[in-house]
mmCIF file of C-alpha atoms in Angstrom:
data_model
loop_
_atom_site.group_PDB
_atom_site.id
_atom_site.type_symbol
_atom_site.label_atom_id
_atom_site.label_comp_id
_atom_site.label_asym_id
_atom_site.label_seq_id
_atom_site.Cartn_x
_atom_site.Cartn_y
_atom_site.Cartn_z
ATOM 1 C CA UNK A 1 14.569 118.763 153.697
ATOM 2 C CA UNK A 2 17.525 119.683 151.481
ATOM 3 C CA UNK A 3 16.837 119.210 147.787
ATOM 4 C CA UNK A 4 19.118 117.441 145.339
ATOM 5 C CA UNK A 5 21.043 119.173 142.552
ATOM 6 C CA UNK A 6 18.656 118.198 139.771
ATOM 7 C CA UNK A 7 15.636 119.440 141.715
ATOM 8 C CA UNK A 8 17.311 122.769 142.475
ATOM 9 C CA UNK A 9 18.356 123.201 138.841
ATOM 10 C CA UNK A 10 14.761 122.828 137.709
ATOM 11 C CA UNK A 11 12.914 124.663 140.481
ATOM 12 C CA UNK A 12 15.144 127.139 142.385
ATOM 13 C CA UNK A 13 14.011 130.686 141.642
ATOM 14 C CA UNK A 14 11.472 129.343 139.149
ATOM 15 C CA UNK A 15 8.122 129.078 140.863
ATOM 16 C CA UNK A 16 5.099 129.058 138.523
ATOM 17 C CA UNK A 17 3.946 132.537 137.606
ATOM 18 C CA UNK A 18 1.538 133.674 140.371
ATOM 19 C CA UNK A 19 -0.759 135.544 137.981
ATOM 20 C CA UNK A 20 -1.215 132.975 135.206
ATOM 21 C CA UNK A 21 0.111 129.731 136.686
ATOM 22 C CA UNK A 22 2.634 129.413 133.838
ATOM 23 C CA UNK A 23 5.013 126.606 134.832
ATOM 24 C CA UNK A 24 7.959 128.331 133.144
ATOM 25 C CA UNK A 25 8.487 131.857 134.535
ATOM 26 C CA UNK A 26 7.886 134.526 131.899
ATOM 27 C CA UNK A 27 10.527 136.691 130.279
ATOM 28 C CA UNK A 28 10.200 140.200 131.696
ATOM 29 C CA UNK A 29 11.366 141.913 128.529
ATOM 30 C CA UNK A 30 11.164 145.465 129.858
ATOM 31 C CA UNK A 31 13.608 148.250 130.562
ATOM 32 C CA UNK A 32 11.542 150.152 133.123
ATOM 33 C CA UNK A 33 8.629 149.715 135.554
ATOM 34 C CA UNK A 34 5.611 151.783 136.573
ATOM 35 C CA UNK A 35 5.868 153.117 140.127
ATOM 36 C CA UNK A 36 2.962 153.489 142.535
ATOM 37 C CA UNK A 37 4.210 156.907 143.678
ATOM 38 C CA UNK A 38 7.361 159.001 143.508
ATOM 39 C CA UNK A 39 10.119 156.872 144.996
ATOM 40 C CA UNK A 40 7.799 153.881 145.542
ATOM 41 C CA UNK A 41 8.632 151.185 142.971
ATOM 42 C CA UNK A 42 6.614 147.973 143.085
ATOM 43 C CA UNK A 43 8.592 145.101 144.661
ATOM 44 C CA UNK A 44 11.720 147.213 144.314
ATOM 45 C CA UNK A 45 11.777 147.135 140.498
ATOM 46 C CA UNK A 46 12.479 150.458 138.852
ATOM 47 C CA UNK A 47 14.968 149.908 135.995
ATOM 48 C CA UNK A 48 16.201 146.654 134.462
ATOM 49 C CA UNK A 49 19.892 147.460 134.728
ATOM 50 C CA UNK A 50 19.389 147.536 138.477
ATOM 51 C CA UNK A 51 17.090 144.518 138.720
ATOM 52 C CA UNK A 52 14.825 142.398 136.568
ATOM 53 C CA UNK A 53 12.599 139.483 137.648
ATOM 54 C CA UNK A 54 14.003 137.116 135.025
ATOM 55 C CA UNK A 55 17.578 137.893 136.031
ATOM 56 C CA UNK A 56 16.596 137.539 139.682
ATOM 57 C CA UNK A 57 15.291 134.031 138.953
ATOM 58 C CA UNK A 58 18.583 133.130 137.295
ATOM 59 C CA UNK A 59 20.616 134.590 140.145
ATOM 60 C CA UNK A 60 18.647 132.628 142.733
ATOM 61 C CA UNK A 61 19.067 129.417 140.755
ATOM 62 C CA UNK A 62 22.809 129.964 140.262
ATOM 63 C CA UNK A 63 23.277 130.438 143.996
ATOM 64 C CA UNK A 64 21.286 127.298 144.736
ATOM 65 C CA UNK A 65 23.169 124.979 142.366
ATOM 66 C CA UNK A 66 26.551 126.294 143.565
ATOM 67 C CA UNK A 67 25.570 125.941 147.210
ATOM 68 C CA UNK A 68 25.952 129.685 147.784
ATOM 69 C CA UNK A 69 23.819 132.344 149.419
ATOM 70 C CA UNK A 70 24.002 134.955 146.646
ATOM 71 C CA UNK A 71 24.370 134.823 142.891
ATOM 72 C CA UNK A 72 24.879 137.644 140.425
ATOM 73 C CA UNK A 73 24.483 137.357 136.664
ATOM 74 C CA UNK A 74 26.397 139.350 134.050
ATOM 75 C CA UNK A 75 26.590 139.891 130.313
ATOM 76 C CA UNK A 76 29.648 137.620 130.005
ATOM 77 C CA UNK A 77 32.161 135.740 132.088
ATOM 78 C CA UNK A 78 34.698 138.521 131.595
ATOM 79 C CA UNK A 79 32.130 141.102 132.704
ATOM 80 C CA UNK A 80 31.717 139.109 135.906
ATOM 81 C CA UNK A 81 35.491 138.934 136.348
ATOM 82 C CA UNK A 82 35.979 142.648 135.730
ATOM 83 C CA UNK A 83 33.238 143.557 138.209
ATOM 84 C CA UNK A 84 34.814 141.318 140.848
ATOM 85 C CA UNK A 85 38.288 142.779 140.287
ATOM 86 C CA UNK A 86 37.116 146.381 140.525
ATOM 87 C CA UNK A 87 34.950 145.664 143.551
ATOM 88 C CA UNK A 88 37.625 143.889 145.578
ATOM 89 C CA UNK A 89 40.875 145.519 144.427
ATOM 90 C CA UNK A 90 42.332 149.008 144.364
ATOM 91 C CA UNK A 91 45.390 150.257 142.484
ATOM 92 C CA UNK A 92 48.511 148.851 144.083
ATOM 93 C CA UNK A 93 46.923 145.513 145.000
ATOM 94 C CA UNK A 94 48.256 142.188 143.748
ATOM 95 C CA UNK A 95 46.557 139.056 142.391
ATOM 96 C CA UNK A 96 47.906 135.558 141.730
ATOM 97 C CA UNK A 97 46.580 133.924 138.537
ATOM 98 C CA UNK A 98 47.209 130.487 136.969
ATOM 99 C CA UNK A 99 50.283 130.089 134.795
ATOM 100 C CA UNK A 100 48.013 128.575 132.130
ATOM 101 C CA UNK A 101 44.992 130.820 132.618
ATOM 102 C CA UNK A 102 42.258 131.269 130.045
ATOM 103 C CA UNK A 103 43.468 133.753 127.446
ATOM 104 C CA UNK A 104 40.657 136.207 128.115
ATOM 105 C CA UNK A 105 41.419 136.235 131.837
ATOM 106 C CA UNK A 106 45.110 136.822 131.131
ATOM 107 C CA UNK A 107 44.224 139.676 128.767
ATOM 108 C CA UNK A 108 41.950 141.253 131.375
ATOM 109 C CA UNK A 109 44.708 141.258 133.984
ATOM 110 C CA UNK A 110 47.654 142.076 131.722
ATOM 111 C CA UNK A 111 46.084 144.585 129.319
ATOM 112 C CA UNK A 112 43.299 146.174 131.347
ATOM 113 C CA UNK A 113 43.726 145.769 135.114
ATOM 114 C CA UNK A 114 47.494 146.253 135.000
ATOM 115 C CA UNK A 115 47.040 149.674 133.373
ATOM 116 C CA UNK A 116 44.628 150.506 136.174
ATOM 117 C CA UNK A 117 47.377 149.778 138.713
ATOM 118 C CA UNK A 118 46.764 146.139 139.636
ATOM 119 C CA UNK A 119 49.819 143.869 139.824
ATOM 120 C CA UNK A 120 49.606 140.156 139.067
ATOM 121 C CA UNK A 121 51.849 137.115 139.199
ATOM 122 C CA UNK A 122 51.375 133.763 137.484
ATOM 123 C CA UNK A 123 51.744 130.638 139.603
ATOM 124 C CA UNK A 124 51.415 126.909 139.129
ATOM 125 C CA UNK A 125 48.058 126.551 140.875
ATOM 126 C CA UNK A 126 48.476 122.784 141.056
ATOM 127 C CA UNK A 127 51.440 123.414 143.389
ATOM 128 C CA UNK A 128 50.326 124.828 146.745
ATOM 129 C CA UNK A 129 53.889 125.764 147.686
ATOM 130 C CA UNK A 130 54.359 127.756 144.472
ATOM 131 C CA UNK A 131 51.151 129.688 145.125
ATOM 132 C CA UNK A 132 52.209 130.379 148.714
ATOM 133 C CA UNK A 133 55.629 131.571 147.515
ATOM 134 C CA UNK A 134 54.028 134.108 145.158
ATOM 135 C CA UNK A 135 52.018 135.826 147.910
ATOM 136 C CA UNK A 136 52.911 139.409 148.798
ATOM 137 C CA UNK A 137 51.684 141.790 151.470
ATOM 138 C CA UNK A 138 49.397 143.332 148.810
ATOM 139 C CA UNK A 139 47.901 140.089 147.470
ATOM 140 C CA UNK A 140 44.147 140.567 147.478
ATOM 141 C CA UNK A 141 43.045 137.482 145.556
ATOM 142 C CA UNK A 142 44.313 134.030 144.683
ATOM 143 C CA UNK A 143 42.559 133.384 141.386
ATOM 144 C CA UNK A 144 42.460 129.791 140.186
ATOM 145 C CA UNK A 145 40.904 127.655 137.501
ATOM 146 C CA UNK A 146 40.451 123.944 138.107
ATOM 147 C CA UNK A 147 40.637 122.227 135.732
ATOM 148 C CA UNK A 148 42.699 124.924 134.042
ATOM 149 C CA UNK A 149 42.128 126.131 130.520
ATOM 150 C CA UNK A 150 43.630 124.684 128.329
ATOM 151 C CA UNK A 151 46.125 122.313 130.017
ATOM 152 C CA UNK A 152 43.620 120.661 132.393
ATOM 153 C CA UNK A 153 45.782 121.089 135.479
ATOM 154 C CA UNK A 154 44.082 120.549 138.834
ATOM 155 C CA UNK A 155 44.275 122.859 141.855
ATOM 156 C CA UNK A 156 43.520 121.627 145.363
ATOM 157 C CA UNK A 157 40.721 123.992 146.332
ATOM 158 C CA UNK A 158 40.611 123.068 150.022
ATOM 159 C CA UNK A 159 44.392 123.390 150.425
ATOM 160 C CA UNK A 160 44.470 126.758 148.672
ATOM 161 C CA UNK A 161 41.538 127.942 150.790
ATOM 162 C CA UNK A 162 43.757 127.425 153.851
ATOM 163 C CA UNK A 163 46.567 129.369 152.158
ATOM 164 C CA UNK A 164 44.172 132.206 151.349
ATOM 165 C CA UNK A 165 42.797 132.364 154.876
ATOM 166 C CA UNK A 166 46.304 132.393 156.391
ATOM 167 C CA UNK A 167 47.215 135.272 154.079
ATOM 168 C CA UNK A 168 43.951 137.156 154.727
ATOM 169 C CA UNK A 169 43.120 137.111 151.028
ATOM 170 C CA UNK A 170 40.270 135.796 148.886
ATOM 171 C CA UNK A 171 40.249 132.519 146.996
ATOM 172 C CA UNK A 172 38.419 132.920 143.688
ATOM 173 C CA UNK A 173 37.659 129.788 141.684
ATOM 174 C CA UNK A 174 36.738 129.834 138.015
ATOM 175 C CA UNK A 175 34.472 126.779 137.933
ATOM 176 C CA UNK A 176 33.593 127.022 134.240
ATOM 177 C CA UNK A 177 35.279 123.795 133.081
ATOM 178 C CA UNK A 178 33.803 121.691 135.889
ATOM 179 C CA UNK A 179 30.333 123.273 136.149
ATOM 180 C CA UNK A 180 28.377 123.416 139.427
ATOM 181 C CA UNK A 181 27.266 119.828 138.874
ATOM 182 C CA UNK A 182 30.772 118.374 139.011
ATOM 183 C CA UNK A 183 32.395 120.665 141.578
ATOM 184 C CA UNK A 184 31.299 122.920 144.444
ATOM 185 C CA UNK A 185 34.201 125.246 145.359
ATOM 186 C CA UNK A 186 32.331 127.149 148.087
ATOM 187 C CA UNK A 187 31.862 123.932 150.052
ATOM 188 C CA UNK A 188 35.629 123.411 149.834
ATOM 189 C CA UNK A 189 36.435 126.835 151.280
ATOM 190 C CA UNK A 190 36.507 129.143 148.262
ATOM 191 C CA UNK A 191 35.242 132.698 148.746
ATOM 192 C CA UNK A 192 33.881 133.444 145.260
ATOM 193 C CA UNK A 193 32.992 131.222 142.308
ATOM 194 C CA UNK A 194 33.203 132.602 138.763
ATOM 195 C CA UNK A 195 31.459 131.189 135.709
ATOM 196 C CA UNK A 196 31.237 131.857 132.069
ATOM 197 C CA UNK A 197 27.626 130.689 131.890
ATOM 198 C CA UNK A 198 28.082 130.707 128.115
ATOM 199 C CA UNK A 199 29.666 127.293 128.535
ATOM 200 C CA UNK A 200 28.240 124.279 130.404
ATOM 201 C CA UNK A 201 25.682 126.218 132.453
ATOM 202 C CA UNK A 202 23.882 127.487 129.346
ATOM 203 C CA UNK A 203 24.996 124.442 127.440
ATOM 204 C CA UNK A 204 23.619 125.129 123.955
ATOM 205 C CA UNK A 205 26.040 127.674 122.423
ATOM 206 C CA UNK A 206 23.211 130.164 121.999
ATOM 207 C CA UNK A 207 23.724 132.703 124.786
ATOM 208 C CA UNK A 208 26.662 134.590 126.324
ATOM 209 C CA UNK A 209 26.718 135.237 130.078
ATOM 210 C CA UNK A 210 28.686 135.195 133.304
ATOM 211 C CA UNK A 211 28.105 134.751 137.001
ATOM 212 C CA UNK A 212 29.537 135.220 140.481
ATOM 213 C CA UNK A 213 28.361 133.120 143.429
ATOM 214 C CA UNK A 214 29.406 133.625 147.060
ATOM 215 C CA UNK A 215 28.336 133.454 150.704
ATOM 216 C CA UNK A 216 29.662 136.671 152.256
ATOM 217 C CA UNK A 217 26.670 139.072 152.455
ATOM 218 C CA UNK A 218 28.820 142.213 152.760
ATOM 219 C CA UNK A 219 30.868 141.361 149.686
ATOM 220 C CA UNK A 220 27.707 140.325 147.853
ATOM 221 C CA UNK A 221 26.091 143.690 148.568
ATOM 222 C CA UNK A 222 29.189 145.475 147.298
ATOM 223 C CA UNK A 223 29.257 143.347 144.155
ATOM 224 C CA UNK A 224 25.565 144.034 143.562
ATOM 225 C CA UNK A 225 26.233 147.773 143.873
ATOM 226 C CA UNK A 226 29.024 147.533 141.298
ATOM 227 C CA UNK A 227 26.916 145.279 139.067
ATOM 228 C CA UNK A 228 24.410 148.123 138.841
ATOM 229 C CA UNK A 229 26.976 150.928 138.762
ATOM 230 C CA UNK A 230 29.095 149.313 136.025
ATOM 231 C CA UNK A 231 26.080 147.984 134.159
ATOM 232 C CA UNK A 232 27.443 144.824 132.514
ATOM 233 C CA UNK A 233 24.264 142.839 133.100
ATOM 234 C CA UNK A 234 22.613 140.261 130.877
ATOM 235 C CA UNK A 235 19.245 140.988 129.308
ATOM 236 C CA UNK A 236 16.026 139.182 130.280
ATOM 237 C CA UNK A 237 16.000 136.850 127.281
ATOM 238 C CA UNK A 238 19.626 135.875 127.859
ATOM 239 C CA UNK A 239 18.825 135.168 131.508
ATOM 240 C CA UNK A 240 15.841 133.053 130.465
ATOM 241 C CA UNK A 241 17.901 131.041 127.975
ATOM 242 C CA UNK A 242 20.518 130.382 130.636
ATOM 243 C CA UNK A 243 17.839 129.209 133.059
ATOM 244 C CA UNK A 244 16.513 126.866 130.408
ATOM 245 C CA UNK A 245 19.990 125.411 129.988
ATOM 246 C CA UNK A 246 20.474 124.877 133.720
ATOM 247 C CA UNK A 247 17.446 122.575 133.873
ATOM 248 C CA UNK A 248 19.317 119.870 131.942
ATOM 249 C CA UNK A 249 22.811 120.555 133.315
ATOM 250 C CA UNK A 250 23.025 117.342 135.354
ATOM 251 C CA UNK A 251 21.983 114.979 132.579
ATOM 252 C CA UNK A 252 24.140 116.791 130.037
ATOM 253 C CA UNK A 253 27.226 116.652 132.246
ATOM 254 C CA UNK A 254 26.828 112.912 132.767
ATOM 255 C CA UNK A 255 26.818 112.394 128.988
ATOM 256 C CA UNK A 256 29.718 114.820 128.464
ATOM 257 C CA UNK A 257 31.735 112.813 131.003
ATOM 258 C CA UNK A 258 30.744 109.445 129.519
ATOM 259 C CA UNK A 259 31.863 110.533 126.073
ATOM 260 C CA UNK A 260 35.037 112.277 127.236
ATOM 261 C CA UNK A 261 36.223 109.192 129.098
ATOM 262 C CA UNK A 262 35.881 107.089 125.961
ATOM 263 C CA UNK A 263 37.537 109.722 123.771
ATOM 264 C CA UNK A 264 40.469 109.931 126.201
ATOM 265 C CA UNK A 265 40.873 106.145 126.095
ATOM 266 C CA UNK A 266 40.926 106.246 122.298
ATOM 267 C CA UNK A 267 43.492 109.047 122.165
ATOM 268 C CA UNK A 268 45.842 107.324 124.607
ATOM 269 C CA UNK A 269 46.126 104.373 122.282
ATOM 270 C CA UNK A 270 46.689 106.373 119.109
ATOM 271 C CA UNK A 271 50.248 106.419 117.713
ATOM 272 C CA UNK A 272 49.994 110.024 116.494
ATOM 273 C CA UNK A 273 49.043 111.357 119.941
ATOM 274 C CA UNK A 274 52.052 112.088 122.140
ATOM 275 C CA UNK A 275 50.232 113.115 125.323
ATOM 276 C CA UNK A 276 46.630 113.197 126.535
ATOM 277 C CA UNK A 277 45.636 115.734 129.182
ATOM 278 C CA UNK A 278 42.521 114.599 131.033
ATOM 279 C CA UNK A 279 42.148 114.501 134.829
ATOM 280 C CA UNK A 280 40.142 111.296 134.615
ATOM 281 C CA UNK A 281 43.252 109.362 133.614
ATOM 282 C CA UNK A 282 45.065 107.642 136.469
ATOM 283 C CA UNK A 283 48.403 108.927 135.159
ATOM 284 C CA UNK A 284 47.276 112.571 135.214
ATOM 285 C CA UNK A 285 49.262 114.342 137.982
ATOM 286 C CA UNK A 286 46.087 115.899 139.378
ATOM 287 C CA UNK A 287 43.950 112.773 139.199
ATOM 288 C CA UNK A 288 43.805 112.096 142.942
ATOM 289 C CA UNK A 289 42.917 115.690 143.829
ATOM 290 C CA UNK A 290 40.306 115.798 141.058
ATOM 291 C CA UNK A 291 38.776 112.551 142.299
ATOM 292 C CA UNK A 292 38.569 114.066 145.789
ATOM 293 C CA UNK A 293 36.848 117.310 144.832
ATOM 294 C CA UNK A 294 34.944 116.521 141.622
ATOM 295 C CA UNK A 295 31.920 114.288 141.060
ATOM 296 C CA UNK A 296 33.368 113.210 137.696
ATOM 297 C CA UNK A 297 36.150 114.534 135.470
ATOM 298 C CA UNK A 298 34.387 116.672 132.898
ATOM 299 C CA UNK A 299 34.027 116.927 129.149
ATOM 300 C CA UNK A 300 37.225 118.811 128.310
ATOM 301 C CA UNK A 301 40.289 117.064 126.875
ATOM 302 C CA UNK A 302 43.554 118.384 125.457
ATOM 303 C CA UNK A 303 46.177 116.417 123.596
ATOM 304 C CA UNK A 304 49.536 117.024 121.975
ATOM 305 C CA UNK A 305 50.605 115.782 118.579
ATOM 306 C CA UNK A 306 54.307 116.599 118.855
ATOM 307 C CA UNK A 307 54.118 118.814 115.769
ATOM 308 C CA UNK A 308 52.338 122.207 115.476
ATOM 309 C CA UNK A 309 51.509 121.702 111.814
ATOM 310 C CA UNK A 310 49.956 118.324 112.583
ATOM 311 C CA UNK A 311 47.895 119.870 115.381
ATOM 312 C CA UNK A 312 46.463 122.442 112.974
ATOM 313 C CA UNK A 313 45.881 119.773 110.311
ATOM 314 C CA UNK A 314 43.862 117.687 112.762
ATOM 315 C CA UNK A 315 41.795 120.719 113.799
ATOM 316 C CA UNK A 316 41.044 121.443 110.141
ATOM 317 C CA UNK A 317 40.088 117.849 109.323
ATOM 318 C CA UNK A 318 37.208 116.908 111.616
ATOM 319 C CA UNK A 319 33.610 116.749 110.444
ATOM 320 C CA UNK A 320 31.575 116.013 113.588
ATOM 321 C CA UNK A 321 33.811 118.098 115.848
ATOM 322 C CA UNK A 322 33.238 121.700 114.758
ATOM 323 C CA UNK A 323 36.303 123.954 114.509
ATOM 324 C CA UNK A 324 35.260 126.784 116.820
ATOM 325 C CA UNK A 325 36.166 128.628 119.980
ATOM 326 C CA UNK A 326 34.216 128.273 123.231
ATOM 327 C CA UNK A 327 33.171 125.016 124.903
ATOM 328 C CA UNK A 328 30.507 123.303 126.959
ATOM 329 C CA UNK A 329 27.743 123.088 124.378
ATOM 330 C CA UNK A 330 25.909 119.922 123.423
ATOM 331 C CA UNK A 331 27.907 119.830 120.193
ATOM 332 C CA UNK A 332 31.564 118.765 120.115
ATOM 333 C CA UNK A 333 34.133 121.451 119.335
ATOM 334 C CA UNK A 334 37.809 121.294 118.414
ATOM 335 C CA UNK A 335 40.304 124.128 118.439
ATOM 336 C CA UNK A 336 43.980 125.080 118.386
ATOM 337 C CA UNK A 337 44.470 127.122 121.592
ATOM 338 C CA UNK A 338 47.743 128.717 120.483
ATOM 339 C CA UNK A 339 46.107 130.223 117.391
ATOM 340 C CA UNK A 340 42.588 130.681 118.756
ATOM 341 C CA UNK A 341 41.391 131.010 122.383
ATOM 342 C CA UNK A 342 44.859 131.614 123.831
ATOM 343 C CA UNK A 343 46.402 133.798 121.143
ATOM 344 C CA UNK A 344 46.529 136.625 123.691
ATOM 345 C CA UNK A 345 49.178 134.760 125.722
ATOM 346 C CA UNK A 346 51.532 134.286 122.757
ATOM 347 C CA UNK A 347 55.027 135.484 123.598
ATOM 348 C CA UNK A 348 54.297 135.564 127.340
ATOM 349 C CA UNK A 349 55.221 133.188 130.126
ATOM 350 C CA UNK A 350 51.725 131.717 129.744
ATOM 351 C CA UNK A 351 52.175 130.753 126.074
ATOM 352 C CA UNK A 352 50.596 127.364 125.399
ATOM 353 C CA UNK A 353 52.296 124.557 123.427
ATOM 354 C CA UNK A 354 51.950 125.024 119.690
ATOM 355 C CA UNK A 355 51.144 121.340 119.167
ATOM 356 C CA UNK A 356 48.178 121.416 121.584
ATOM 357 C CA UNK A 357 44.649 120.540 120.477
ATOM 358 C CA UNK A 358 41.673 121.177 122.783
ATOM 359 C CA UNK A 359 38.427 119.239 122.605
ATOM 360 C CA UNK A 360 35.073 120.110 124.090
ATOM 361 C CA UNK A 361 33.443 116.689 123.927
ATOM 362 C CA UNK A 362 29.737 116.974 123.283
ATOM 363 C CA UNK A 363 26.842 114.569 123.739
ATOM 364 C CA UNK A 364 26.670 113.064 120.243
ATOM 365 C CA UNK A 365 26.858 109.335 119.561
ATOM 366 C CA UNK A 366 30.251 108.269 120.898
ATOM 367 C CA UNK A 367 31.088 106.039 117.913
ATOM 368 C CA UNK A 368 30.656 109.045 115.624
ATOM 369 C CA UNK A 369 33.028 111.155 117.744
ATOM 370 C CA UNK A 370 35.726 108.512 117.888
ATOM 371 C CA UNK A 371 35.339 107.761 114.192
ATOM 372 C CA UNK A 372 35.708 111.456 113.388
ATOM 373 C CA UNK A 373 38.917 111.758 115.418
ATOM 374 C CA UNK A 374 40.260 108.533 113.928
ATOM 375 C CA UNK A 375 39.762 109.925 110.419
ATOM 376 C CA UNK A 376 41.270 113.307 111.315
ATOM 377 C CA UNK A 377 44.341 111.756 112.922
ATOM 378 C CA UNK A 378 44.912 109.490 109.933
#
């Protein structure tokens, strides 16, 4: 019978160790493996850049919780993105990216891939017609985030999957903000799912990693070749930490969502907050699409103060919310995207509002979180 998400998160790729019976699979902290004869590695393991049992366990689990056939783990989300770009694209190809993409993704396309010969165009991924209008004969990928980082816009994955198929291109979905628990892009027609596993998948702000999950076996084989050839893999301990985080992903995401909904309600009623960006709000322009394709609406919130100096003052004033980049950990974080995570888009068409504050709502006591924001806003 098919297993539920929570069961897969705890057990997929993580059978008890056959030699000792250890319930938690061991960390294979090794760089190389003894071979039985020249050219005869045991179980195919010869060098840990190419394959490692701990990373294999993680990759199997990632595929299972995303509903995919193959998963590949990397040293970071950007390493996963770079491997995908260089596997799929050649110089002269074109990619569509969100017009409010994560700053690191924008930097990768604009400062690295563009020099390599890859063209890109920013589109409003919440507008299917705008994405369709940006297609060219050389478009190789439609690359979306949903919700987007940091403006929490929502893209209709199923609708864009139809656009991608009609254009004979790939739909790539960065599912980092939603996590595999809240959203399953492959089931909606996406070709490849990207994660920074540093965020909700790992969930404890103690390990950096990335992942790709997909169904196409030919593309998966090619990505695995490039994973080995380019070498941006995570180490065994990092893979093990990420696996440990996945086990509690479902329960953590429920608490993140519970807290975020209450924080959003508080912010809406505050006189110093001019706009709250959260797809769980009925007035959010992407609310209906998000409700259709997400289990719940996530733990990320952005809001605008109307004044850049006030936005920075609020970020500098919290005590429970930690002023830090990144997101998705059990602890609540606050940041100023324009000066922090999205500084790389300053001066570009993707520049974010200077009065924007981004919250990664953690799993602390909700009264403490709301009290902290109330004090900071006052």
